[in-house]
Structures are given as structure tokens and as C-alpha cells.
Amino acid sequence: MSITVTVDGAVTEARPEERLLDLLNRTGTKIPQVCYHPQLGPIQTCDTCMIEADGKLVRACSTLAGVGMKVLTNSARVVAAQREAFDQILGNHMLYCTVCDNNNGNCTVHNTTKLLAVEHQKIPFNTKPYEVDNSNPFYRYDPDQCILCGRCVEACQNVEVNETLSINWEDPHPRVLWDGGAKIGESSCVSCGHCVTVCPCNALMEKSMLGHAGFLTRIPKRALNGMIDIIKGIEPDTGYGTILKVSEAESAMREARIRRTKTVCTYCGVGCSFNIWTKDRHILKVEPSEGPANGISTCIKGKFAWDFVNSAERLTQPLIREAGKFREASWEEALALVARRMTEIKAANGPDSLAFISSSKCTNEESYLMQKLARAVIGTNNMDNCSRYCQSPATVGLWRTVGYGGDSGSIKDIENASLVLIIGSNTAESHPVLATRVKRAHKLRGQKLIVFDLRENEMARRADLFVRPKPGTDLVWLSAITRYILENGLAKTSFLSQWVNGLEEYKESLEPFTMEFAEKTCGLPIETLKRVAHMIAEAEGVCVLWAMGITQHTMGSDSSTAISNLLLVTGNYMRTGTGAYPLRGHNNVQGASDHGAMPSNLPGYQSVDDPEVRVRFEAGWNAKLPTTKGLDNHEMIDAIHEGKLKAMYLFGEEISLVDSNSNFVNDGLAKLEFFVVQDIFFSKTCQFADVVLPASPSLEKEGTFTSTERRIQRLYQVFEPLQGSRPDWQIIQDVANRLGANWHYQHPSEIYREIASLTPLFAGVTYERLEGYKSLQWPVAADGADEPLLYRKHFNFPDGKARLFPLSYSQPTDQPDQEFDLHLNNGRLLEHFHEGNLTYRSDGIREKTPDTFVEVSPELAEERGIQSGTWVQLVSRYGKVRVRAVVTDRVHGRELYMPMNSAETPVNKLTGSHTDKITHTPAYKEASVNLRVLESGENPLPRVNSRFGHPTPNSGVEVERKWKRPDYRMPGTKNAQNHASNEGSNGD
Ligand code: SF4
Ligand code: SF4
Ligand code: SF4
Ligand code: FES
């Protein structure tokens, strides 16, 4: 239904509840709007969008269209008001566009000066009594150029919800404040870049832009100031029109040398996409705007951690091991050696003596080719990827109960939940942008948040209820509250009877899971468990988010299943705001499995032992395929030790550090007869290789990634591959062809065409349908219809019904005892990714978080005489490390936490070889150590780490405080403070 509005005399259809500014933008009426950003909503600080609505001056951004409303956008009153408002802005901002790095055609202040045809400003520019703040490694704030629009504050407070920024409206010289007045570098700022991204001018700028974007901006500061003075000097005579023409000519010249290329983040599984601005091989900035998962959002890694791409340490020539040393080799020689040795080993020991490991950092097309090489060229199903290390148990839990092994909805569906339950996920650090949506819904919409975790992470601090169960006992409390819900009439019985099979058998399996058993096993009060049960049962919609705190246990698959059982019993599937969300770690860990990099499945989870499936692939690939499941990552290491596995080809995977019990893994890798490692750096794993092949990172190739939302997105090539390196898909094709395959892929789109033709799950995926920022969430039907929310009509089983899956409990392994008396937990950090091979190559990130550490609780620190910085030795049943302590109340009691991000001090020297019994995912979270205090040292976390800041939560820009200033007058009115007019705004 639409309503009719008259705009400048023309009848116009408006959507109900549409903001007048959105209507005017949609229908092409040009109107100034300096502080407005559609993803931030109306901030109402700039007053430049003044229009007349039914005879009254109002802000178009905060006024909703009304039936029959008469809108004037160019009356004399309107024009005068807009000019008056913009004059205020120019009083806060010096126009020196020609020598400004923000003069790139998209500067809002520049463009508004032009739109309003400003020739001279009435309010002269006045400097503010503050210095430029350069203390953050990635961006700087120039208070003199700040127009006090407050976009940055709104983004920080209510989109990122880090709550660092505010404006001191009552001060004679307001400015943006970090933590109420700290230096940026010493504040709580997490360098997510939201504020920089939305700043409409050059007040906040990426340092990588400064001196690089413009033709005249790299000149020394004194000369630059001189040029600014010249520009300002001619303004009274020539007016801004002439000056803007010069700056626009300069800006147009930039167009020719600045490239803006869409890509998808290479770090976590959220799937942020953005434009990368480059000049030659220099990355000017990352500009997020319309990514379907992230909009204007990024985290520190996606926004700023790209130095690795141009690192001098990139591999640019193949290496061959000879007499225990590596020497450089030509591609020809290296590829010939790979083909010869693989052929020899296959001939001598059979195809199953070789194994292949795909990269969850690389593209779908590359995983597809790797598994095609293993199956169709070599003839083995010994094929896996690193989802074995984290997500396989979650996938099993969902396969058992609802049928698809992916998140049941989108990030938007999580936003819509009335209750979010996070279990074993440090979401704010591991999936930062996804976490912002939960933080925002919690802050602004009253979404409830429950967190179960061992450690008090940021989400736990924000939660309405934070619960710390004993390690490895989640299955018990999950099952106990499910039983309580069923027994107390809190279950969704109509949903169960219509949509769910197996209720009776499942109920019987719950028999041991009494509240008393849960209290004793999990160490949680019954009252707390009952409260959780009631909150879940009474919520309108519940989404459960989980990650490695659940999956990396010996009960990982069963605990994941217990989550899905709980969701089924409470009817929390099939609608937005409900469902199961195992959060995928790597950017393409979902896609690697989806595209067949698994020992039991061909692409699209089609079983290797299904003859019909094999016939289809054999016809498509013109090859005979192996018929039985192959070895997974974990089994491969055992098979090497047993002498059954002789050769391995691995790309983009740091198995030497990230597999558990790394001493055992490395001993195995050293025993391989032939080992090919393909990577962009000489990783720790490369040390065990016989041949190292230099590959290209995501910015140097095309392809697709699949994010945690099952969202397939295209990445475009930003740079040519660094001389000497090659995209992985080309290398795999070269190896395959030397082994007798006859592949002729010229572009990844051709690979995807083949995938779609063989895989019903992706039948309708084409590069055309993924052009630019378009995306598809699998399953994708042949006509291109995708499913952002799964199970809207039925579950993915033949009868359309979900299945409750009976479970039993067994104790976690590697428990503390007298000798190993402390439990060691481990996981991610915001600033680094995984083992840190990419992020440690960023100077800015190293400045913030230079090294690894072990978190020790204040209680344990006191007992053992430990301070932040004290060196300690941790010894487990499998190995030992030496590391510095950080004393923090994030951990409590005899619980330690070590980030996984270190190549020098890998936590996996301490973890063991126990695994989830279904998937063989290592039980990384079941580890015990003892601790010996060594010498004292410096705190491994420097003062500039965001942890030491003091956020200043508020409701956002708080423009009402500006309106209360004695010198504020609403443009076009005589009212000094003009409350009446402000109250008349009816926006949100
Ligand atoms: S956390 Fe820092 S970078 Fe992110 S929006 Fe806030 S001030 Fe800006
Ligand atoms: S720094 Fe913030 S308040 Fe200042 S102009 Fe930029 S977005 Fe607006
Ligand atoms: S690391 Fe994850 S949250 Fe951060 S920008 Fe990349 S995809 Fe987004
Ligand atoms: S756009 Fe700034 S007040 Fe409306």
C-alpha cells in the first residue's frame, strides 16, 4: 500500500512510514543531507536537509511522509535554511579539496558545497584548540576538519556497539572524544573502522590514504600548508565555484589511477565484502558499503590487515628440498618433480597412499579442483579440509536433526530473534561483524542475550545472563533444560506433532538428565537452569549461536545435536528469528566442505558410496571414482605413523600448528616420503615439505567464497599475482595435467559451471547471478531461487519432518589431576587470525597485540605469585611451552586461556589427540596442564591494546544536547533553541 504526497507540485507515491529524505532520494530530487546515512538512520545534527512539509520547516531525514502531505524542496525559506545550516558546517571545515586525500568524488562536504552552489561562506572557518590525533596505527582524527555530524559516534555506539565515541556538546569547542577524552591509541577503540568508513569528509581518514590518494597530497606538510593558504587566499575573489572546478579536475585525474575492486574478506566466516581501493600495488583503503552480510561494517582485520599481500616475505619461486636444504627451482622443474613422485608413489603403493588437504582460505573452485584431482586423477577419497578441526561436529548435529549442515538462517534472522543464546563462542572477537548485530539488537531493541562460556568474553559481559558451566558438560545442561521444558508443559507441542519425529524415543533418552544431575555435573545451580529454560521457552524466537567451545570436545557432535534438539522441542525453526547457527571460522570453511573437500562426500554432500552419484560424476569427469570413504585429516596423521600414507599434497593450511598435539603431527609430517605444500608464505608446515609451491592470496585471483550464512559471493582480482606466484586453481590444474588429466579451465567461472552441472545444491549458481555484490544462499535451484532462511516449508528429510536424536553423556578426556592441575582453554583473539601467518605481518596489528600470552585468573595469580608479564612454563601430557601471563578476570579459578594465534608458541604443543568420536575433530578444549613460574617480564599486552580502554556507552549522537546549546538555532527559524520544531520531527 502506498500513500500520495505532493513534492514541489508533483504528485508522488510514498511508501508507508517512508522518511521524506528517502522518498526524495528515491525519486531523484537533489537535496543536501550531510549527516544522513541510510544505514545509520537520521542523526539530525547537520540541519542541511531542511524542507517545508505542510508549510512547516522540518528536517527531511527525520520526518515521515504523511497522507496528502505537501512538500517543498526549493522554496526561498528552504534554500535559505539549507544554506544557513551548511554555513555552520563550513565554519568547522576548511575546504582545501585540491590538496586533500578525500577529494575522490565522494566527499559529502565537497559535493554539498557544489550542490548548494556556495561561492562564499558567511561564517568564517575557525580552528579548534586541539591537535590532530595520530595515535592509532590505522587512522587519524583531525578535529579542525570535523564538522560534528556525529556519524562516527552513531556508528561506534549503535552499529559496531563498541561505545568508544561521543561528542562533548556542552563544551565551547565540541569535538569527537574517544573514551570521553583519551588518546585514540590508548582508548577502547578496537580499530574496526566503522567511524572512518562513515565520516563524510577528511576528519577521520585511513592513514593508508594520506599522501597517497591525491596528486598533490604527498608534498611536505609546510608546502601543503602553503598551498592551502593560497587556495584560501583566492577564495574571496574567485569564489568556491572556481576552486571546486580545479579540485574536480584533480579528482577526475585520480579516477584513472585509483581502482576500486570488490572483494570478500579473507579472514573469518562472516563474509564481509567491500571495495578495495588501490593505486598500483598500494592499498589505499577498504570501503565497505553494500555487502549483503556487513553493509558499512568491518572488523580490524577486514578493514586494515592487508599488509601481508605485499609482504617482502611472500614466496615467489618454487622450492625443492635437497640434502635437507631448500633451493629455488623453476616452476617447470617443481611441477615435473611433483608429478613424477606422485606417479611413482601411486604405482608402488596404490592411490590410497596419497592424501590431499584443501584450504578453507581458498576459493570454492580451488577446493573443487583439489578434490577432483584426488578422486578423478589419483583415485583416492583421502581428501579433507580444516572444517575437521572446528565445524564438522556442528554439521553432524544438524544433519542428524534438520537435514542441512549449514546455518539455518541469515544474520538478519539472528537480529530478529527475541532471545539469542551463545554457547562456547567468543563471538565479538571471532565473528566481530556478526556480533555487532547481536549487540545492536540487544542495546536498541531489547533482544535478550544468554551466554554460556568458561570465560567472560565481551558477549558474556553484555549478556542478561552469563553462565559458566564446567568444561565439556554442555550436553548435560542442554539436555536437562530440554527435559524440564518437556516435563513442565513448556514445549511447543503443536510444532512437535506437526514437524518432528522421534519424540517418544528421545524422551526416554532424557531419563538421566535430571536437574540434579545437571547441577552436579555442570556445577550450575538448578535455579539458574530453570531460569534459562523459562527464558528460552517463553521467548518468541530463539537463535542459538555456537562455535569451537562446543565442537572441539569429545562430545562435540552430540552437544551440537543437543542444541538442535532443544530448538526443535521449543519450536525454534522455520521462522525468522529462530534457528541453529554454528559460526564458521575461516572465510571459506563452509565452502571447502560444500565443494567436496571431504573424505566421504563429493560436492554438495553427495556421498562417495552412492552409486548413482558416482555414475553422474564419472560421466562428468570421464574417470573411474573410488567407492569407499577416505581418510580424514586426523586419520591421515595416524596413517603416516603407521606407514600406510606416503605422500601428501596440501595447500593453504598450516597443519603443523593448527592440528592438535602438534609434536605428534610434526613427527608424522617428517615421515612422509613426499610432501607438497602450496602457500603464500614459508609456513611452519613448509619446513616438512619436499616441494613448496608459491600461491596467490585472495586479492590476486577470482572465485567465490561461501560464508557462515551459506552465502556464496564473488571476489574479483585486485592485483596481478605477485611475480612468480600463481593462483591455486592454476597450480592444481597444472599438477593434474602433468598427471594425465586434460583440464582446460581458463577462468574460475568455467569451474563453477561444471560444479553447478553436477551438484543439485548449487544447480542455479552462476557467475552472472553473483555479479558485483549479488549473492546466493544455498540451496540454489536451477532457476536461481535461493534460501536465505532454511526449512520455511519443510525439513530436509524425505518426509519433510525433523528428527529428535537421542543422546547419552560421557566424561570429557584429559581432565585435571594432581600432576596436571589446571584446565587449559584456548581460542581466537580479535586482532589476529588463526595461527597469525597473515595478521602478524601487519605492523599496526603487531603494535596492538604483538605476542601471545596465557590468561591467568586473579585468584590463581595471587596463589602462585604471578603478575602480568611473568614468564611461566606450561606442561601438558603432550608437550610444553614458555609464555608470559596476563592476569585478568576474564578467566576464573584454575582455568587458563591461551590464544591460538602464535607460530612461535603454538598452544597445540599442549593439546592431545583425543577427538570427537563421530567426526574426529580434535578435543582442543579438553587439555590439562601444570604451571611453573619462571622469571618476571613485561606485560605481553601493551597499553595501546583496546582492552585497557574505558568505553563510554551512550545512546548515540545525543543531538538533543546540541539543540540545548545557547548558541544553537534551528536554521530558518528565529527560535533560539527551537524545541517546538524539534519535537515536530516524527522520525525514528
Ligand atoms: S571502535 Fe574505534 S574504529 Fe571502531 S567505530 Fe569506534 S572509534 Fe571507530
Ligand atoms: S569525525 Fe565524526 S563527527 Fe567529525 S566529521 Fe567525521 S563523522 Fe562527522
Ligand atoms: S574477519 Fe570476519 S568480521 Fe572481520 S571483516 Fe573479515 S569477514 Fe568481517
Ligand atoms: S541530513 Fe542532517 S539533519 Fe537531516
Coordinates of C-alpha atoms and ligand atoms in Angstrom, one line a residue, residues 45 93 109 141-143 145-153 165 167 169 175-176 178 195-196 198-204, ligand 2:
T45 CA 22.9 17.1 13.5
H93 CA 35.8 22.7 8.0
V109 CA 31.2 18.3 2.2
Y141 CA 41.4 12.3 13.6
D142 CA 41.7 15.9 12.6
P143 CA 39.4 17.9 14.9
Q145 CA 38.2 19.3 9.8
C146 CA 35.5 17.7 11.9
I147 CA 32.0 19.1 11.1
L148 CA 30.5 17.4 14.2
C149 CA 28.0 15.5 12.1
G150 CA 28.2 12.6 14.6
R151 CA 28.0 9.8 12.0
C152 CA 31.1 8.3 13.6
V153 CA 29.6 8.4 17.0
L165 CA 32.9 7.7 20.8
I167 CA 30.7 14.4 21.4
W169 CA 28.2 19.1 23.0
R175 CA 34.8 17.6 19.2
V176 CA 34.6 13.8 18.9
W178 CA 37.5 8.6 22.5
C195 CA 33.8 5.6 12.1
V196 CA 36.3 6.2 9.4
V198 CA 31.1 6.7 7.5
C199 CA 32.9 10.0 8.1
P200 CA 31.6 12.3 5.3
C201 CA 34.8 14.3 5.0
N202 CA 38.5 14.1 5.8
A203 CA 38.3 14.4 9.6
L204 CA 38.7 10.7 10.0
Ligands
SF4_2 S1 34.9 12.8 12.7 FE1 32.8 12.1 13.1 S2 31.7 14.0 13.6 FE2 33.6 14.6 12.6 S3 33.0 14.8 10.5 FE3 33.8 12.8 10.7 S4 32.0 11.5 11.1 FE4 31.4 13.6 11.4

